[in-house]
Tab-separated table of C-alpha atoms and ligand atoms in Angstrom:
chain	number	residue	atom	x	y	z
A	4	MET	CA	123.688	51.586	115.575
A	5	ASN	CA	125.640	51.157	118.433
A	6	GLN	CA	122.827	50.643	121.558
A	7	LYS	CA	124.655	52.598	123.771
A	8	LYS	CA	124.008	56.008	122.307
A	9	LYS	CA	120.617	56.011	124.268
A	10	TYR	CA	122.643	55.956	127.815
A	11	GLY	CA	123.608	59.555	128.579
A	12	GLN	CA	121.140	61.807	127.363
A	13	GLY	CA	118.637	63.002	130.216
A	14	GLU	CA	117.758	60.697	132.619
A	15	THR	CA	117.651	57.817	130.034
A	16	THR	CA	120.899	55.743	132.594
A	17	TYR	CA	119.294	57.158	135.674
A	18	LEU	CA	115.699	55.101	134.762
A	19	ALA	CA	117.993	52.553	132.849
A	20	VAL	CA	118.971	51.492	136.379
A	21	GLY	CA	115.789	51.328	137.858
A	22	LYS	CA	116.037	55.152	139.556
A	23	GLU	CA	117.279	56.082	142.544
A	24	ALA	CA	116.060	52.289	144.014
A	25	GLY	CA	117.996	50.800	141.659
A	26	VAL	CA	120.848	53.220	142.243
A	27	ARG	CA	120.884	52.520	145.762
A	28	ALA	CA	120.421	48.549	145.070
A	29	LEU	CA	123.831	48.941	143.293
A	30	VAL	CA	125.422	51.118	145.269
A	31	GLU	CA	124.478	48.286	148.811
A	32	ARG	CA	126.282	45.706	146.788
A	33	PHE	CA	129.239	47.266	145.367
A	34	TYR	CA	130.869	48.176	149.621
A	35	ALA	CA	129.146	44.518	150.760
A	36	LEU	CA	130.713	43.154	148.361
A	37	MET	CA	134.147	45.560	148.687
A	38	SER	CA	133.827	44.828	152.828
A	39	SER	CA	133.245	40.958	151.768
A	40	ARG	CA	136.531	40.371	149.116
A	41	PRO	CA	140.241	40.070	150.725
A	42	GLN	CA	141.301	41.885	147.074
A	43	TYR	CA	139.115	44.474	148.144
A	44	GLN	CA	140.565	45.296	151.079
A	45	THR	CA	143.128	48.477	151.227
A	46	ILE	CA	140.303	50.516	149.281
A	47	ARG	CA	137.973	49.244	151.799
A	48	SER	CA	140.071	49.790	155.272
A	49	TRP	CA	140.044	53.857	153.505
A	50	HIS	CA	135.798	54.004	154.463
A	51	PRO	CA	135.032	54.682	158.419
A	52	GLU	CA	133.720	50.893	159.748
A	53	ASP	CA	129.981	52.496	159.591
A	54	ILE	CA	129.731	52.312	155.689
A	55	SER	CA	125.951	53.944	155.731
A	56	GLU	CA	126.884	57.296	155.260
A	57	SER	CA	129.392	56.354	152.347
A	58	ALA	CA	127.065	54.323	150.407
A	59	ASP	CA	124.127	57.023	150.894
A	60	ARG	CA	126.383	59.906	149.428
A	61	LEU	CA	127.583	57.922	146.644
A	62	ALA	CA	124.574	57.355	145.611
A	63	LEU	CA	122.686	60.285	146.126
A	64	PHE	CA	125.876	61.207	143.492
A	65	LEU	CA	124.860	58.614	140.910
A	66	CYS	CA	121.643	59.840	140.947
A	67	SER	CA	122.807	63.121	139.970
A	68	TRP	CA	124.986	61.873	137.550
A	69	MET	CA	123.086	59.766	135.941
A	70	GLY	CA	120.995	62.294	135.051
A	71	GLY	CA	119.112	61.849	137.785
A	72	PRO	CA	117.542	64.052	140.334
A	73	LEU	CA	120.205	66.792	141.944
A	74	GLY	CA	119.735	64.326	145.751
A	75	TYR	CA	123.986	64.895	146.813
A	76	ARG	CA	123.575	69.092	146.037
A	77	ALA	CA	120.445	69.326	148.347
A	78	LYS	CA	121.624	67.337	151.360
A	79	TYR	CA	125.470	67.347	151.803
A	80	GLY	CA	126.069	71.044	149.267
A	81	SER	CA	127.815	70.218	146.368
A	82	ILE	CA	131.416	68.489	145.871
A	83	ASN	CA	134.209	68.373	142.955
A	84	ILE	CA	134.685	64.494	142.664
A	85	MET	CA	138.238	65.029	142.455
A	86	GLN	CA	139.380	66.971	145.507
A	87	ALA	CA	137.199	64.428	147.649
A	88	HIS	CA	139.301	61.946	146.897
A	89	LYS	CA	142.664	64.501	147.077
A	90	HIS	CA	143.426	63.109	150.530
A	91	LEU	CA	143.550	58.871	149.368
A	92	ASN	CA	146.720	57.959	148.022
A	93	VAL	CA	144.943	56.567	145.229
A	94	THR	CA	146.914	54.495	142.143
A	95	ASP	CA	146.479	53.088	139.193
A	96	VAL	CA	146.004	49.750	142.047
A	97	GLU	CA	143.536	51.058	143.774
A	98	ARG	CA	141.981	52.884	140.865
A	99	ASP	CA	141.021	48.822	139.400
A	100	GLN	CA	140.135	47.409	142.357
A	101	TRP	CA	137.456	50.382	142.694
A	102	LEU	CA	136.435	50.000	138.944
A	103	SER	CA	136.800	46.070	139.665
A	104	CYS	CA	134.656	46.283	142.482
A	105	MET	CA	132.085	47.885	140.949
A	106	SER	CA	132.406	46.021	137.833
A	107	GLU	CA	131.256	42.577	139.750
A	108	ALA	CA	128.181	44.429	141.351
A	109	LEU	CA	127.376	45.690	137.432
A	110	GLU	CA	127.218	41.904	136.844
A	111	GLN	CA	124.992	40.700	139.980
A	112	LEU	CA	122.658	42.426	139.365
A	113	ASN	CA	121.638	41.662	136.452
A	114	TYR	CA	120.508	44.766	134.641
A	115	SER	CA	121.392	44.856	130.280
A	116	GLN	CA	124.700	43.854	129.090
A	117	ASP	CA	124.960	46.824	126.984
A	118	LEU	CA	123.965	48.946	130.458
A	119	VAL	CA	126.898	47.998	132.635
A	120	GLU	CA	129.699	48.386	129.849
A	121	TYR	CA	128.462	52.254	129.177
A	122	LEU	CA	128.689	52.635	132.888
A	123	LEU	CA	132.263	51.050	133.518
A	124	GLU	CA	133.545	52.808	130.441
A	125	GLN	CA	132.023	56.299	132.017
A	126	LEU	CA	132.986	55.603	135.539
A	127	ARG	CA	136.401	54.804	134.597
A	128	LEU	CA	137.045	58.443	133.271
A	129	PRO	CA	136.264	59.533	137.349
A	130	ALA	CA	137.953	56.662	138.043
A	131	GLU	CA	140.575	57.657	136.232
A	132	ARG	CA	140.886	61.805	136.714
A	133	ILE	CA	140.873	61.227	140.647
A	134	ARG	CA	144.099	58.607	140.645
A	135	GLN	CA	145.611	61.747	138.252
A	136	THR	CA	144.515	64.522	140.969
A	137	CYS	CA	145.784	62.628	144.112
A	138	SER	CA	148.896	61.479	142.510
A	139	GLY	CA	149.390	64.980	140.851
A	140	THR	CA	150.150	63.472	137.315
A	141	SER	CA	148.471	63.391	134.078
A	142	GLU	CA	150.149	60.089	133.782
B	25	LIG	C1	139.180	55.630	141.657
B	25	LIG	C2	139.405	55.385	142.523
B	25	LIG	C3	138.074	55.199	143.535
B	25	LIG	C4	138.614	54.797	145.394
B	25	LIG	C5	139.950	54.586	145.711
B	25	LIG	C6	137.564	55.988	145.908
B	25	LIG	C7	136.849	56.164	147.436
B	25	LIG	C8	136.804	56.625	148.185
B	25	LIG	C9	136.206	56.646	150.001
B	25	LIG	C10	138.083	55.654	150.395
B	25	LIG	C11	135.891	57.309	150.272
B	25	LIG	C12	134.933	58.079	151.579
B	25	LIG	C13	136.177	58.979	152.612
B	25	LIG	C14	136.455	59.573	153.101
B	25	LIG	O1	135.582	58.403	153.881
B	25	LIG	O2	136.715	60.231	153.625
B	25	LIG	C15	135.149	58.012	149.383
B	25	LIG	C16	133.799	59.073	149.439
B	25	LIG	C17	133.701	58.946	147.823
B	25	LIG	N1	133.305	58.219	146.661
B	25	LIG	FE1	135.349	57.716	145.604
B	25	LIG	N2	136.514	56.681	145.176
B	25	LIG	C18	136.757	56.148	143.632
B	25	LIG	C19	136.447	56.621	142.780
B	25	LIG	C20	135.190	57.301	142.313
B	25	LIG	C21	134.663	57.453	142.064
B	25	LIG	C22	134.562	57.384	140.171
B	25	LIG	C23	132.828	58.221	142.247
B	25	LIG	C24	131.714	58.973	141.521
B	25	LIG	C25	131.756	58.854	139.859
B	25	LIG	C26	133.484	58.109	143.461
B	25	LIG	C27	132.596	58.959	144.214
B	25	LIG	C28	132.336	59.052	145.195
B	25	LIG	C29	131.956	59.571	146.196
B	25	LIG	C30	130.429	60.743	145.973
B	25	LIG	C31	131.965	59.648	147.444
B	25	LIG	C32	131.412	60.695	148.856
B	25	LIG	C33	132.211	62.050	148.855
B	25	LIG	C34	131.897	63.121	149.801
B	25	LIG	O3	130.781	62.671	149.870
B	25	LIG	O4	132.477	63.089	150.404
B	25	LIG	N3	134.497	57.388	144.074
B	25	LIG	N4	135.654	57.601	147.816
């Protein structure tokens, strides 16, 4: 059986990542890499210099996206993830920077390989939808 099938049901993914503390550690690593690696300079420059609120927003969003509590909504209100990026010029280059940065962060955190692969497969979907919304095309 495909081990990845266990994720995506109820809170399974959220628990596997280590609940809110795990998601926050992942987001912290993600933004630390984005801030230090020249290949992510473009997308880092689109964020505020002080990354703390962006990190808080992304962490709370990912908690609910992974099946955990709806903390983003409670603190920041409702969000449409495509519309939230519409002011940015996300092309395939920046989409891939974001995914590659997330991939590096996941690889550094000692998660099981099936969890890493599952998360990257799933994150590719909204990342591509964001690119399409920003470019106004579905290609
Ligand atoms: C496709 C590549 C992506 C790029 C280049 C990107 C870039 C950014 C940038 C620059 C911001 C800050 C915007 C601002 O302060 O004005 C942001 C915010 C955010 N991003 Fe992304 N992002 C991408 C994909 C994603 C994905 C796949 C997710 C979630 C699965 C995500 C979740 C968020 C959230 C929750 C926020 C905070 C938005 C808010 O609260 O208004 N992003 N992103």
